[in-house]
Amino acid sequence: MLGKPVADAIEARLRSEVPGFVERYRQTPTLAVVLVGNNAASERYVGKKIEACARLGMRAEAKRFAGDISADDLAQEVSKIGRSPSFHGVLVQLPLPHAIEQHDAATTNKFDVFDAIDPNKDVDGVGRDAVAALYRAQQERIRLMPGTALAVRRMMAFYGVVTEGRQAVVVGRNDITSKPIMHMLGGRMCNAAAVWCHRHVAPEDQRRLIREADILVTAVGTASYRITADMVKPGVAVFDVATRVDEAGKMHGDVDFAAVRKVASCITPVPRGVGPVTVAALCENLLRAAHLTVGVEQAGYSFAVA
């Protein structure tokens, strides 16, 4: 399952819709990407987002902050950016520095930073409003769906991956990938029997669950983790959402693609799989957020394939 045809379909629709927005509202949909510290992989991803927006007649601007900024100060800066009429969408690039990423409920952390984003500009769907909407899974009402979950859902629709009643296993517990995808698969949008595997699940249970999966979504992204052909069921649909860059600059996912593709019914490669669709989905959400910002309701997503 290559991402390019799906991304191309999203971009074709945006190319026809963006000029109408610009002409009517005399505004160019503009994204602010909050980038904290110096992370080579993050710089690469942000560059792709800026390029994609420009290609579609929109704009993206990196808002850079020092790696030692406090969580409180970052939340205030994110809130300030969200109040600016210059930006229609706000995205906080992950990972954040460890001091902000920590899950200490007694102090300001990344979730407070997420919640500082204006709900109408939350193009990555990480704030409390977007999370609650995804939990309810009323796709006719969702304003801004998390980007990676949206990308996976669009790929499922494009390639005809049936989810209802299927056993779906999500590996990993990332806040912007695995968690939203888990809720999407198990909720009304997909109606799968969704199971979560993460580091607190016993290895033998993880192996059993992965082996039983009809749909496998993995987003671990560490060199020590690898899904091999003997771990999966024949006919499984595999979505490798993980990305990590080795010392040689080569990108990898979680799956042994060459071997698992011989067992799976369909599989996404890394690179050229979910990644391009995630960027296109972000651009889709930026235009939706631009409409919301000017007071035009853009609730609901359709996954019908033309």
PDB file of N, CA and C in Angstrom, residues 228-230 232-236 238 255-267:
ATOM      1  N   THR A 228       8.726  -9.516  12.580  1.00  0.00           N
ATOM      2  CA  THR A 228       9.205 -10.410  11.523  1.00  0.00           C
ATOM      3  C   THR A 228       8.061 -11.276  10.998  1.00  0.00           C
ATOM      4  N   ALA A 229       8.339 -11.972   9.908  1.00  0.00           N
ATOM      5  CA  ALA A 229       7.300 -12.736   9.211  1.00  0.00           C
ATOM      6  C   ALA A 229       6.687 -13.825  10.077  1.00  0.00           C
ATOM      7  N   ASP A 230       7.475 -14.433  10.947  1.00  0.00           N
ATOM      8  CA  ASP A 230       6.958 -15.513  11.789  1.00  0.00           C
ATOM      9  C   ASP A 230       6.034 -15.019  12.899  1.00  0.00           C
ATOM     10  N   VAL A 232       3.412 -12.826  12.390  1.00  0.00           N
ATOM     11  CA  VAL A 232       2.106 -12.384  11.914  1.00  0.00           C
ATOM     12  C   VAL A 232       1.321 -13.502  11.251  1.00  0.00           C
ATOM     13  N   LYS A 233       0.015 -13.282  11.162  1.00  0.00           N
ATOM     14  CA  LYS A 233      -0.890 -14.254  10.566  1.00  0.00           C
ATOM     15  C   LYS A 233      -0.950 -14.053   9.054  1.00  0.00           C
ATOM     16  N   PRO A 234      -0.998 -15.115   8.272  1.00  0.00           N
ATOM     17  CA  PRO A 234      -1.154 -14.963   6.828  1.00  0.00           C
ATOM     18  C   PRO A 234      -2.409 -14.156   6.500  1.00  0.00           C
ATOM     19  N   GLY A 235      -2.244 -13.194   5.602  1.00  0.00           N
ATOM     20  CA  GLY A 235      -3.376 -12.363   5.194  1.00  0.00           C
ATOM     21  C   GLY A 235      -3.570 -11.098   5.996  1.00  0.00           C
ATOM     22  N   VAL A 236      -2.715 -10.859   6.984  1.00  0.00           N
ATOM     23  CA  VAL A 236      -2.846  -9.665   7.815  1.00  0.00           C
ATOM     24  C   VAL A 236      -2.624  -8.400   6.989  1.00  0.00           C
ATOM     25  N   VAL A 238      -1.050  -4.784   7.245  1.00  0.00           N
ATOM     26  CA  VAL A 238      -0.048  -4.174   8.114  1.00  0.00           C
ATOM     27  C   VAL A 238       0.138  -2.695   7.773  1.00  0.00           C
ATOM     28  N   VAL A 255       8.706  -2.918  10.887  1.00  0.00           N
ATOM     29  CA  VAL A 255       8.428  -4.195  10.228  1.00  0.00           C
ATOM     30  C   VAL A 255       9.562  -4.596   9.282  1.00  0.00           C
ATOM     31  N   ASP A 256       9.874  -5.873   9.281  1.00  0.00           N
ATOM     32  CA  ASP A 256      10.774  -6.449   8.282  1.00  0.00           C
ATOM     33  C   ASP A 256       9.985  -6.552   6.984  1.00  0.00           C
ATOM     34  N   PHE A 257       9.990  -5.470   6.220  1.00  0.00           N
ATOM     35  CA  PHE A 257       9.092  -5.343   5.075  1.00  0.00           C
ATOM     36  C   PHE A 257       9.286  -6.456   4.049  1.00  0.00           C
ATOM     37  N   ALA A 258      10.515  -6.743   3.677  1.00  0.00           N
ATOM     38  CA  ALA A 258      10.785  -7.719   2.612  1.00  0.00           C
ATOM     39  C   ALA A 258      10.219  -9.090   2.951  1.00  0.00           C
ATOM     40  N   ALA A 259      10.284  -9.465   4.230  1.00  0.00           N
ATOM     41  CA  ALA A 259       9.796 -10.781   4.631  1.00  0.00           C
ATOM     42  C   ALA A 259       8.301 -10.775   4.908  1.00  0.00           C
ATOM     43  N   VAL A 260       7.810  -9.758   5.604  1.00  0.00           N
ATOM     44  CA  VAL A 260       6.404  -9.732   6.000  1.00  0.00           C
ATOM     45  C   VAL A 260       5.484  -9.531   4.797  1.00  0.00           C
ATOM     46  N   ARG A 261       5.943  -8.836   3.770  1.00  0.00           N
ATOM     47  CA  ARG A 261       5.093  -8.622   2.586  1.00  0.00           C
ATOM     48  C   ARG A 261       4.718  -9.940   1.920  1.00  0.00           C
ATOM     49  N   LYS A 262       5.511 -11.003   2.121  1.00  0.00           N
ATOM     50  CA  LYS A 262       5.212 -12.303   1.535  1.00  0.00           C
ATOM     51  C   LYS A 262       4.099 -13.032   2.288  1.00  0.00           C
ATOM     52  N   VAL A 263       3.820 -12.570   3.498  1.00  0.00           N
ATOM     53  CA  VAL A 263       2.796 -13.188   4.339  1.00  0.00           C
ATOM     54  C   VAL A 263       1.526 -12.345   4.383  1.00  0.00           C
ATOM     55  N   ALA A 264       1.675 -11.038   4.383  1.00  0.00           N
ATOM     56  CA  ALA A 264       0.547 -10.117   4.533  1.00  0.00           C
ATOM     57  C   ALA A 264      -0.281 -10.012   3.255  1.00  0.00           C
ATOM     58  N   SER A 265      -1.548  -9.653   3.425  1.00  0.00           N
ATOM     59  CA  SER A 265      -2.389  -9.375   2.261  1.00  0.00           C
ATOM     60  C   SER A 265      -2.058  -8.008   1.687  1.00  0.00           C
ATOM     61  N   CYS A 266      -1.675  -7.076   2.560  1.00  0.00           N
ATOM     62  CA  CYS A 266      -1.259  -5.741   2.135  1.00  0.00           C
ATOM     63  C   CYS A 266      -0.407  -5.143   3.247  1.00  0.00           C
ATOM     64  N   ILE A 267       0.506  -4.246   2.868  1.00  0.00           N
ATOM     65  CA  ILE A 267       1.458  -3.711   3.840  1.00  0.00           C
ATOM     66  C   ILE A 267       1.969  -2.356   3.359  1.00  0.00           C
TER      67      ILE A 267
END
